[in-house]
């Protein structure tokens, strides 16, 4: 016995250490993130860490609450919506469906302000799932159908498949099996296109359940068997066990209670391994029902009690009610009528408590929704104001950049204009130098050629004053110097020069002197 105990310790210790190591990783990562500055990336990292804690079966709600608080603080709309959607999923797993619906609706009000269609689709499908859980089929159908239309528009086949299966399940719940078959078959075809074995498995299982309800047991067997084969080939948690429970339901409806028990019993080890208490409770209760039909009353009582205890552990209303109803049948069949009456009273009381609890939760949920709506509206208004402020700041920034660019461009243009003027001045100076050189040459040639002074200029019809001005020009005098010599104004000299250019058909002094010297 001592050795057996040591062996168990050796086997359990590594598992315990490994589990603790996982927790340490989550906690240490959380502590690191807590000490980083608030930002969009920090929120996204916290949400990712929360999802990881779910996968590791060690849910840390503080991570999600911190992500939500920071998202509100920095007005990260997508972050707020994602956090509320995750809170809705968590509440649904805890079977707190009122809170789940409230959180999903809040999530949707934020996510619809973003451009992330995928998150909106996920939220719509989540609302459909939760409304199905509380048997509000009309609301569930509306959200699934909205998700279906949106997923078709954006060609998101994954969300489309979820919506099709959801709509199919709504029609199963309302016993409209032909309509359910239409949507579920479309969903299976889509899952085949996507090569998604998990989706096909789920779809075949739903088809099997429909055919059980329609009492087409051969068809039911065919589809449940296909689902089971996929579950065995591509194992996924308690997938195989759930298919065993469907076979159990099939044979129970066929009144083959012994065969039904075989499948329900086969489901138990895997359901226990993966801690699926809801299905485990249902399996025990159905084994109890089968044993009642087989007149195995003692075994039946044990299974009913086991199933009822597990239903109470997770507060599964559906299974608790089934447990009390089965107890009533057990006491009736074993002639314990007083206990049967007591059990029936528990059934009625429990049904009333469910209704009262639902009403109370509905009232609280409405109250919370009202208060939440006010807070959400305020947050969204602040977020819009922040966006406007950011846009204005961004606009001002670009306006400043544009102003700077215009200023720099203006300065560059002025520099270029100045440089151009300097080049023009240099060019004019060069022209003047060339002009003076030519004048000097002409003056030298004229001094050697005295005929210039006696040359007749009558052919150009120049006046005496214009000839005098022309002679001064040929001697290299400026306008001012000519005006001083001739005792007239600069404007008069300019006028004479203009007349000279016209009569000689020239454009400047050099050309004029050259013309009369030729």
Coordinates of C-alpha atoms in Angstrom, one line a residue:
X1 CA 0.0 0.0 0.0
X2 CA 2.9 2.4 0.8
X3 CA 4.5 1.7 -2.6
X4 CA 1.2 2.4 -4.3
X5 CA 0.9 5.7 -2.5
X6 CA 4.5 6.6 -3.5
X7 CA 3.7 5.7 -7.1
X8 CA 0.6 7.9 -7.1
X9 CA 2.7 10.8 -5.7
X10 CA 5.3 10.4 -8.4
X11 CA 2.6 10.4 -11.1
X12 CA 0.6 13.4 -9.7
X13 CA 3.6 15.6 -8.7
X14 CA 4.8 16.4 -12.3
X15 CA 1.2 17.2 -13.3
X16 CA 0.9 19.5 -10.3
X17 CA 4.2 21.2 -11.1
X18 CA 3.3 21.6 -14.7
X19 CA -0.1 23.1 -13.8
X20 CA 1.5 25.5 -11.3
X21 CA 4.1 26.5 -14.0
X22 CA 1.2 27.4 -16.3
X23 CA -0.4 29.5 -13.6
X24 CA 2.9 31.2 -12.9
X25 CA 3.3 32.1 -16.6
X26 CA -0.2 33.6 -16.7
X27 CA 0.3 35.5 -13.5
X28 CA 3.8 36.7 -14.3
X29 CA 2.8 37.9 -17.7
X30 CA -0.2 39.7 -16.1
X31 CA 2.1 41.5 -13.6
X32 CA 4.4 42.6 -16.4
X33 CA 1.5 44.0 -18.4
X34 CA 0.1 45.8 -15.4
X35 CA 3.3 47.8 -15.1
X36 CA 3.3 48.9 -18.7
X37 CA 1.9 52.3 -19.8
X38 CA -1.8 52.3 -20.8
X39 CA -2.2 51.8 -24.6
X40 CA -4.2 50.0 -27.3
X41 CA -1.5 47.4 -27.5
X42 CA -1.7 46.8 -23.7
X43 CA -5.4 46.2 -24.0
X44 CA -5.0 43.8 -26.9
X45 CA -2.3 41.9 -25.0
X46 CA -4.5 41.7 -21.9
X47 CA -7.4 40.3 -23.9
X48 CA -5.0 37.7 -25.5
X49 CA -3.8 36.7 -22.0
X50 CA -7.4 36.3 -20.8
X51 CA -8.1 34.0 -23.7
X52 CA -5.0 32.0 -22.9
X53 CA -6.1 31.7 -19.2
X54 CA -9.4 30.2 -20.6
X55 CA -7.6 27.7 -22.8
X56 CA -5.5 26.6 -19.7
X57 CA -8.7 26.2 -17.7
X58 CA -7.5 28.8 -15.2
X59 CA -9.8 31.8 -15.9
X60 CA -8.5 35.1 -14.5
X61 CA -11.3 37.6 -14.7
X62 CA -9.1 40.4 -13.3
X63 CA -7.2 40.4 -16.6
X64 CA -10.4 41.1 -18.6
X65 CA -11.6 43.7 -16.1
X66 CA -8.3 45.6 -16.3
X67 CA -8.5 45.5 -20.1
X68 CA -12.0 46.9 -19.9
X69 CA -11.0 49.7 -17.4
X70 CA -8.0 50.8 -19.5
X71 CA -10.1 50.7 -22.8
X72 CA -12.7 53.0 -21.2
X73 CA -9.9 55.3 -19.9
X74 CA -8.2 55.7 -23.3
X75 CA -11.6 55.6 -25.2
X76 CA -10.5 52.5 -27.1
X77 CA -14.0 51.6 -28.6
X78 CA -12.9 48.3 -30.2
X79 CA -11.3 47.2 -26.9
X80 CA -14.4 48.0 -24.9
X81 CA -16.6 46.1 -27.3
X82 CA -14.3 43.1 -27.3
X83 CA -14.1 43.0 -23.5
X84 CA -17.9 43.1 -23.1
X85 CA -18.2 40.3 -25.7
X86 CA -15.8 38.2 -23.8
X87 CA -17.7 38.9 -20.5
X88 CA -20.8 37.8 -22.3
X89 CA -19.2 34.4 -23.3
X90 CA -17.9 33.9 -19.7
X91 CA -21.3 34.6 -18.2
X92 CA -22.9 32.1 -20.7
X93 CA -20.5 29.4 -19.6
X94 CA -21.5 30.2 -16.0
X95 CA -25.2 29.9 -17.2
X96 CA -25.8 33.5 -16.2
X97 CA -27.7 34.2 -19.4
X98 CA -29.2 37.6 -18.4
X99 CA -25.7 39.0 -17.8
X100 CA -24.5 37.3 -21.0
X101 CA -27.2 39.0 -23.1
X102 CA -26.6 42.3 -21.4
X103 CA -22.8 42.2 -22.0
X104 CA -23.2 41.0 -25.6
X105 CA -25.6 43.8 -26.4
X106 CA -23.3 46.4 -24.8
X107 CA -20.5 44.9 -26.9
X108 CA -22.5 45.2 -30.1
X109 CA -23.3 48.9 -29.4
X110 CA -19.5 49.6 -29.3
X111 CA -18.4 47.2 -32.1
X112 CA -20.9 48.6 -34.6
X113 CA -18.9 51.9 -34.3
X114 CA -15.8 50.2 -35.5
X115 CA -14.8 48.8 -39.0
X116 CA -14.1 45.3 -37.6
X117 CA -16.8 43.3 -39.3
X118 CA -15.5 40.0 -38.0
X119 CA -15.9 41.1 -34.3
X120 CA -19.5 42.3 -35.1
X121 CA -20.3 38.9 -36.7
X122 CA -18.9 37.1 -33.7
X123 CA -21.0 39.2 -31.3
X124 CA -24.2 38.7 -33.4
X125 CA -23.7 34.9 -33.3
X126 CA -23.0 35.0 -29.6
X127 CA -26.3 36.8 -29.0
X128 CA -28.0 34.1 -31.0
X129 CA -26.5 31.4 -28.9
X130 CA -27.4 33.0 -25.6
X131 CA -31.0 33.8 -26.6
X132 CA -31.3 30.1 -27.6
X133 CA -30.2 29.1 -24.1
X134 CA -33.1 31.0 -22.6
X135 CA -35.6 29.7 -25.2
X136 CA -36.2 33.1 -26.8
X137 CA -36.1 31.6 -30.3
X138 CA -37.4 34.7 -32.1
X139 CA -34.6 36.9 -30.8
X140 CA -32.1 34.2 -31.4
X141 CA -33.3 33.8 -35.0
X142 CA -33.1 37.6 -35.6
X143 CA -29.5 37.8 -34.5
X144 CA -28.4 34.7 -36.3
X145 CA -30.1 35.9 -39.5
X146 CA -28.4 39.3 -39.2
X147 CA -25.1 37.5 -38.8
X148 CA -25.9 35.4 -41.9
X149 CA -26.7 38.4 -44.1
X150 CA -23.6 40.2 -43.0
X151 CA -21.3 37.2 -43.4
X152 CA -22.7 36.7 -46.9
X153 CA -22.0 40.3 -47.8
X154 CA -18.4 40.1 -46.6
X155 CA -17.9 36.5 -47.7
X156 CA -16.9 35.3 -44.2
X157 CA -17.7 31.6 -44.5
X158 CA -16.8 30.7 -40.9
X159 CA -19.3 33.2 -39.5
X160 CA -21.8 32.1 -42.2
X161 CA -21.5 28.5 -41.2
X162 CA -22.0 29.3 -37.5
X163 CA -25.1 31.4 -38.3
X164 CA -26.6 28.6 -40.5
X165 CA -26.1 26.0 -37.8
X166 CA -27.6 28.4 -35.2
X167 CA -30.7 29.0 -37.3
X168 CA -31.0 25.2 -37.8
X169 CA -30.8 24.7 -34.0
X170 CA -33.5 27.4 -33.5
X171 CA -35.8 25.5 -35.8
X172 CA -35.0 22.3 -33.9
X173 CA -36.0 24.0 -30.7
X174 CA -39.3 25.1 -32.2
X175 CA -39.8 21.6 -33.7
X176 CA -39.7 22.9 -37.3
X177 CA -37.5 20.0 -38.4
X178 CA -37.8 20.4 -42.2
X179 CA -36.7 24.1 -41.9
X180 CA -33.9 23.0 -39.6
X181 CA -32.7 20.4 -42.2
X182 CA -32.6 23.1 -44.9
X183 CA -30.2 25.4 -43.0
X184 CA -28.1 22.6 -41.4
X185 CA -27.5 20.9 -44.7
X186 CA -26.3 24.3 -46.2
X187 CA -24.0 24.6 -43.2
X188 CA -22.5 21.2 -43.7
X189 CA -21.9 21.9 -47.4
X190 CA -20.1 25.1 -46.4
X191 CA -18.0 23.2 -43.8
X192 CA -17.0 20.7 -46.5
X193 CA -15.9 23.6 -48.8
X194 CA -13.8 24.9 -45.8
X195 CA -12.5 21.4 -45.1
X196 CA -13.5 22.0 -41.5
X197 CA -13.9 18.5 -39.8
X198 CA -15.1 20.0 -36.5
X199 CA -17.9 21.9 -38.3
X200 CA -19.0 18.8 -40.3
X201 CA -19.0 16.7 -37.1
X202 CA -21.2 19.3 -35.4
X203 CA -23.6 19.4 -38.4
X204 CA -24.0 15.7 -38.7
X205 CA -24.7 15.4 -35.0
X206 CA -27.5 18.0 -35.4
X207 CA -28.9 16.1 -38.3
X208 CA -28.9 12.9 -36.3
X209 CA -30.8 14.7 -33.5
X210 CA -33.4 15.9 -35.9
X211 CA -34.0 12.5 -37.3
X212 CA -34.4 11.1 -33.7
X213 CA -37.2 13.7 -33.2
X214 CA -38.7 12.7 -36.5
X215 CA -38.5 9.0 -35.5
X216 CA -36.5 8.2 -38.6
X217 CA -34.1 6.1 -36.7
X218 CA -32.1 4.7 -39.6
X219 CA -31.3 8.2 -40.9
X220 CA -30.5 9.3 -37.3
X221 CA -28.1 6.4 -36.9
X222 CA -26.4 7.2 -40.3
X223 CA -25.6 10.8 -39.4
X224 CA -24.7 10.2 -35.7
X225 CA -22.3 7.5 -36.9
X226 CA -20.7 9.9 -39.4
X227 CA -20.3 12.4 -36.6
X228 CA -18.8 9.8 -34.3
X229 CA -16.3 8.6 -36.9
X230 CA -15.1 12.2 -37.4
X231 CA -14.9 12.7 -33.6
X232 CA -12.7 9.6 -33.4
X233 CA -10.5 10.5 -36.4
X234 CA -10.1 14.1 -35.2
X235 CA -10.3 13.9 -31.4
X236 CA -11.5 17.1 -29.7
X237 CA -12.0 17.0 -25.9
X238 CA -15.3 15.3 -25.1
X239 CA -16.5 15.1 -28.8
X240 CA -16.7 11.3 -28.8
X241 CA -18.5 11.2 -25.5
X242 CA -21.2 13.6 -26.8
X243 CA -21.8 11.4 -29.8
X244 CA -22.2 8.4 -27.4
X245 CA -25.0 10.4 -25.6
X246 CA -26.7 10.9 -28.9
X247 CA -26.7 7.2 -29.6
X248 CA -28.0 6.7 -26.0
X249 CA -30.9 9.1 -26.8
X250 CA -31.5 7.3 -30.2
X251 CA -31.8 3.8 -28.5
X252 CA -33.8 5.2 -25.6
X253 CA -36.4 6.5 -28.2
X254 CA -36.4 3.1 -29.8
X255 CA -37.1 1.7 -26.4
X256 CA -33.9 -0.4 -26.4
X257 CA -33.0 0.7 -22.9
X258 CA -30.2 -1.8 -22.5
X259 CA -28.4 -0.6 -25.6
X260 CA -29.1 3.0 -24.6
X261 CA -27.4 2.4 -21.3
X262 CA -24.3 1.0 -23.0
X263 CA -23.7 4.2 -24.9
X264 CA -24.5 6.5 -21.9
X265 CA -22.1 4.5 -19.7
X266 CA -19.4 4.7 -22.5
X267 CA -19.7 8.5 -22.4
X268 CA -19.0 8.9 -18.7
X269 CA -15.2 8.4 -18.5
X270 CA -14.5 11.1 -21.2
X271 CA -17.1 13.5 -19.7
X272 CA -15.4 13.1 -16.3
X273 CA -11.9 13.6 -17.8
X274 CA -12.9 16.9 -19.5
X275 CA -15.2 18.0 -16.5
X276 CA -18.2 18.4 -18.7
X277 CA -20.6 18.3 -15.7
X278 CA -23.7 19.2 -17.7
X279 CA -23.5 16.3 -20.1
X280 CA -22.3 14.0 -17.2
X281 CA -25.4 14.9 -15.2
X282 CA -27.6 14.2 -18.2
X283 CA -25.9 10.8 -18.8
X284 CA -26.5 9.7 -15.2
X285 CA -30.1 10.9 -15.3
X286 CA -30.8 9.0 -18.6
X287 CA -29.2 5.9 -17.2
X288 CA -31.5 6.2 -14.3
X289 CA -34.5 6.6 -16.6
X290 CA -33.4 3.5 -18.6
X291 CA -33.0 1.5 -15.4
X292 CA -36.5 2.4 -14.4
X293 CA -37.8 0.9 -17.6
X294 CA -35.6 -2.2 -17.0
X295 CA -37.0 -2.4 -13.4
X296 CA -33.5 -2.0 -12.0
X297 CA -34.8 0.3 -9.3
X298 CA -31.8 0.3 -6.9
X299 CA -29.4 1.1 -9.7
X300 CA -31.8 3.7 -11.1
X301 CA -32.0 5.5 -7.7
X302 CA -28.2 5.7 -7.5
X303 CA -27.9 7.2 -11.0
X304 CA -30.7 9.7 -10.5
X305 CA -29.1 10.9 -7.3
X306 CA -25.7 11.2 -8.9
X307 CA -27.2 13.1 -11.9
X308 CA -29.2 15.4 -9.7
X309 CA -26.2 16.2 -7.4
X310 CA -24.0 17.1 -10.4
X311 CA -26.8 19.2 -11.9
X312 CA -27.0 21.1 -8.6
X313 CA -23.2 21.6 -8.6
X314 CA -23.4 23.7 -11.8
X315 CA -27.0 24.9 -11.1
X316 CA -28.2 23.4 -14.4
X317 CA -31.9 24.2 -14.3
X318 CA -32.8 21.9 -17.1
X319 CA -31.1 18.9 -15.5
X320 CA -32.3 19.6 -12.0
X321 CA -35.9 19.7 -13.3
X322 CA -35.3 16.4 -15.2
X323 CA -33.8 14.9 -12.0
X324 CA -36.9 15.8 -9.9
X325 CA -39.2 14.5 -12.6
X326 CA -37.3 11.3 -12.8
X327 CA -37.4 10.9 -9.0
X328 CA -41.2 11.3 -9.1
X329 CA -41.4 8.5 -11.6
X330 CA -39.1 6.3 -9.5
X331 CA -41.1 6.8 -6.3
X332 CA -44.4 6.2 -8.2
X333 CA -43.0 2.9 -9.8
X334 CA -41.7 1.7 -6.4
X335 CA -45.1 2.5 -4.7
X336 CA -43.6 5.2 -2.5
X337 CA -46.5 7.6 -3.2
X338 CA -45.8 9.9 -0.3
X339 CA -42.2 10.5 -1.6
X340 CA -43.5 10.7 -5.1
X341 CA -45.9 13.5 -4.0
X342 CA -43.0 15.3 -2.2
X343 CA -40.8 15.0 -5.3
X344 CA -43.7 16.3 -7.5
X345 CA -44.0 19.3 -5.2
X346 CA -40.3 19.9 -5.6
X347 CA -40.8 19.8 -9.4
X348 CA -43.6 22.4 -9.1
X349 CA -41.7 24.5 -6.6
X350 CA -38.5 24.3 -8.7
X351 CA -40.4 25.4 -11.8
X352 CA -41.9 28.3 -9.9
X353 CA -38.4 29.2 -8.6
X354 CA -37.1 29.1 -12.2
X355 CA -39.8 31.5 -13.3
X356 CA -39.3 33.8 -10.3
X357 CA -35.6 33.8 -10.7
X358 CA -36.0 34.5 -14.4
X359 CA -38.4 37.4 -13.6
X360 CA -36.0 38.7 -11.0
X361 CA -33.0 38.4 -13.3
X362 CA -35.0 40.0 -16.0
X363 CA -35.9 43.0 -13.7
X364 CA -32.2 43.3 -12.5
X365 CA -31.0 42.9 -16.1
X366 CA -33.3 45.7 -17.3
X367 CA -32.1 47.9 -14.4
X368 CA -28.5 47.1 -15.2
X369 CA -29.1 47.7 -18.9
X370 CA -30.6 51.1 -18.2
X371 CA -27.7 52.2 -16.0
X372 CA -25.2 50.6 -18.4
X373 CA -26.8 52.4 -21.3
X374 CA -26.3 55.8 -19.7
X375 CA -22.7 55.0 -18.9
X376 CA -22.1 53.6 -22.4
X377 CA -23.7 56.7 -24.0
X378 CA -21.4 58.9 -21.9
X379 CA -18.3 56.9 -22.8
X380 CA -19.2 56.9 -26.5
X381 CA -19.8 60.7 -26.5
X382 CA -16.5 61.2 -24.8
X383 CA -14.9 58.9 -27.3
X384 CA -16.4 60.9 -30.2
X385 CA -15.2 64.1 -28.6
X386 CA -11.7 62.6 -28.3
X387 CA -11.8 61.5 -31.9
X388 CA -12.9 65.0 -33.0
X389 CA -10.1 66.5 -30.9
X390 CA -7.6 64.1 -32.3
X391 CA -8.8 64.9 -35.8
X392 CA -8.6 68.6 -35.1
X393 CA -5.1 68.2 -33.7
X394 CA -4.1 66.1 -36.7
X395 CA -5.6 68.8 -39.0
X396 CA -3.7 71.5 -37.2
X397 CA -0.6 69.5 -37.4
X398 CA -0.9 69.1 -41.2
X399 CA -1.9 72.8 -41.4
X400 CA 1.3 73.7 -39.6
X401 CA 3.3 71.4 -41.9
X402 CA 1.6 73.0 -44.9
X403 CA 2.4 76.5 -43.6
X404 CA 6.0 75.5 -43.0
X405 CA 6.2 74.0 -46.5
X406 CA 4.7 77.2 -48.0
X407 CA 7.2 79.3 -46.1
X408 CA 10.1 77.3 -47.2
X409 CA 8.9 77.3 -50.8
X410 CA 8.5 81.1 -50.6
X411 CA 12.0 81.5 -49.3
X412 CA 13.4 79.3 -52.0
X413 CA 11.5 81.3 -54.7
X414 CA 12.8 84.6 -53.2
X415 CA 16.4 83.1 -53.2
X416 CA 16.0 82.0 -56.8
X417 CA 14.5 85.3 -57.8
X418 CA 17.4 87.2 -56.1
X419 CA 19.9 84.9 -57.8
X420 CA 18.1 85.4 -61.1
X421 CA 18.3 89.2 -60.7
X422 CA 22.0 88.9 -59.8
X423 CA 22.5 86.9 -63.0
X424 CA 20.6 89.5 -65.0
X425 CA 22.7 92.3 -63.5
X426 CA 25.9 90.4 -64.3
X427 CA 24.6 89.9 -67.9
X428 CA 23.8 93.6 -68.2
X429 CA 27.2 94.6 -66.8
X430 CA 28.8 92.3 -69.3
X431 CA 26.7 93.9 -72.1
X432 CA 27.8 97.4 -70.8
X433 CA 31.4 96.4 -70.8
X434 CA 31.1 95.0 -74.3
X435 CA 29.3 98.2 -75.4
X436 CA 32.0 100.4 -73.9
X437 CA 34.7 98.4 -75.6
X438 CA 32.9 98.7 -78.9
X439 CA 32.4 102.5 -78.4
X440 CA 36.1 102.8 -77.6
X441 CA 37.0 100.9 -80.8
X442 CA 34.6 103.1 -82.8
X443 CA 36.0 106.2 -81.2
X444 CA 39.5 105.2 -82.2
X445 CA 38.5 104.4 -85.7
X446 CA 36.7 107.7 -86.0
X447 CA 39.7 109.7 -84.9
X448 CA 41.6 108.1 -87.7
X449 CA 38.7 108.8 -90.1
X450 CA 38.0 112.5 -90.1
X451 CA 35.3 112.0 -92.7
X452 CA 32.9 111.0 -89.9
X453 CA 32.4 114.5 -88.7
X454 CA 31.9 115.8 -92.3
X455 CA 29.7 112.8 -93.4
X456 CA 26.4 113.8 -94.7
X457 CA 23.6 112.3 -92.6
X458 CA 20.8 113.9 -94.5
X459 CA 19.8 110.5 -95.9
X460 CA 18.7 109.5 -92.4
X461 CA 16.8 112.8 -92.0
X462 CA 18.4 113.5 -88.6
X463 CA 18.0 117.0 -87.2
X464 CA 21.0 119.1 -86.1
X465 CA 20.3 118.3 -82.5
X466 CA 20.0 114.6 -83.1
X467 CA 23.3 114.6 -85.1
X468 CA 25.0 116.4 -82.2
X469 CA 23.6 113.8 -79.8
X470 CA 24.8 111.0 -82.1
X471 CA 28.3 112.5 -82.1
X472 CA 28.3 112.6 -78.3
X473 CA 27.2 109.0 -78.3
X474 CA 30.0 108.0 -80.6
X475 CA 32.4 109.7 -78.2
X476 CA 31.2 107.3 -75.4
X477 CA 29.3 109.9 -73.4
X478 CA 26.4 108.9 -71.1
X479 CA 23.0 110.5 -71.3
X480 CA 23.7 112.7 -68.3
X481 CA 27.0 113.9 -69.8
X482 CA 25.4 114.7 -73.1
X483 CA 22.6 116.6 -71.3
X484 CA 25.2 118.6 -69.4
X485 CA 27.1 119.5 -72.5
X486 CA 24.0 120.4 -74.5
X487 CA 22.4 122.3 -71.5
X488 CA 19.2 120.2 -71.7
X489 CA 17.4 117.7 -69.4
X490 CA 18.0 113.9 -69.4
X491 CA 14.4 113.4 -70.7
X492 CA 15.2 115.6 -73.7
X493 CA 18.3 113.5 -74.5
X494 CA 16.3 110.3 -74.1
X495 CA 13.7 111.6 -76.6
X496 CA 16.5 112.5 -79.1
X497 CA 18.0 109.1 -78.7
X498 CA 14.6 107.4 -79.3
X499 CA 14.2 109.4 -82.5
X500 CA 17.7 108.5 -83.6
X501 CA 17.0 104.7 -83.1
X502 CA 13.8 105.0 -85.1
X503 CA 15.3 106.9 -88.0
X504 CA 18.4 104.7 -88.2
X505 CA 16.3 101.5 -87.6
X506 CA 18.6 100.3 -84.7
X507 CA 18.1 99.1 -81.2
X508 CA 21.0 100.4 -79.3
X509 CA 24.0 102.9 -79.3
X510 CA 26.5 100.4 -80.7
X511 CA 24.3 99.7 -83.7
X512 CA 23.7 103.4 -84.3
X513 CA 27.4 104.3 -84.3
X514 CA 28.1 101.2 -86.5
X515 CA 25.5 102.3 -89.0
X516 CA 26.8 105.9 -89.4
X517 CA 30.4 104.6 -89.5
X518 CA 29.9 102.1 -92.3

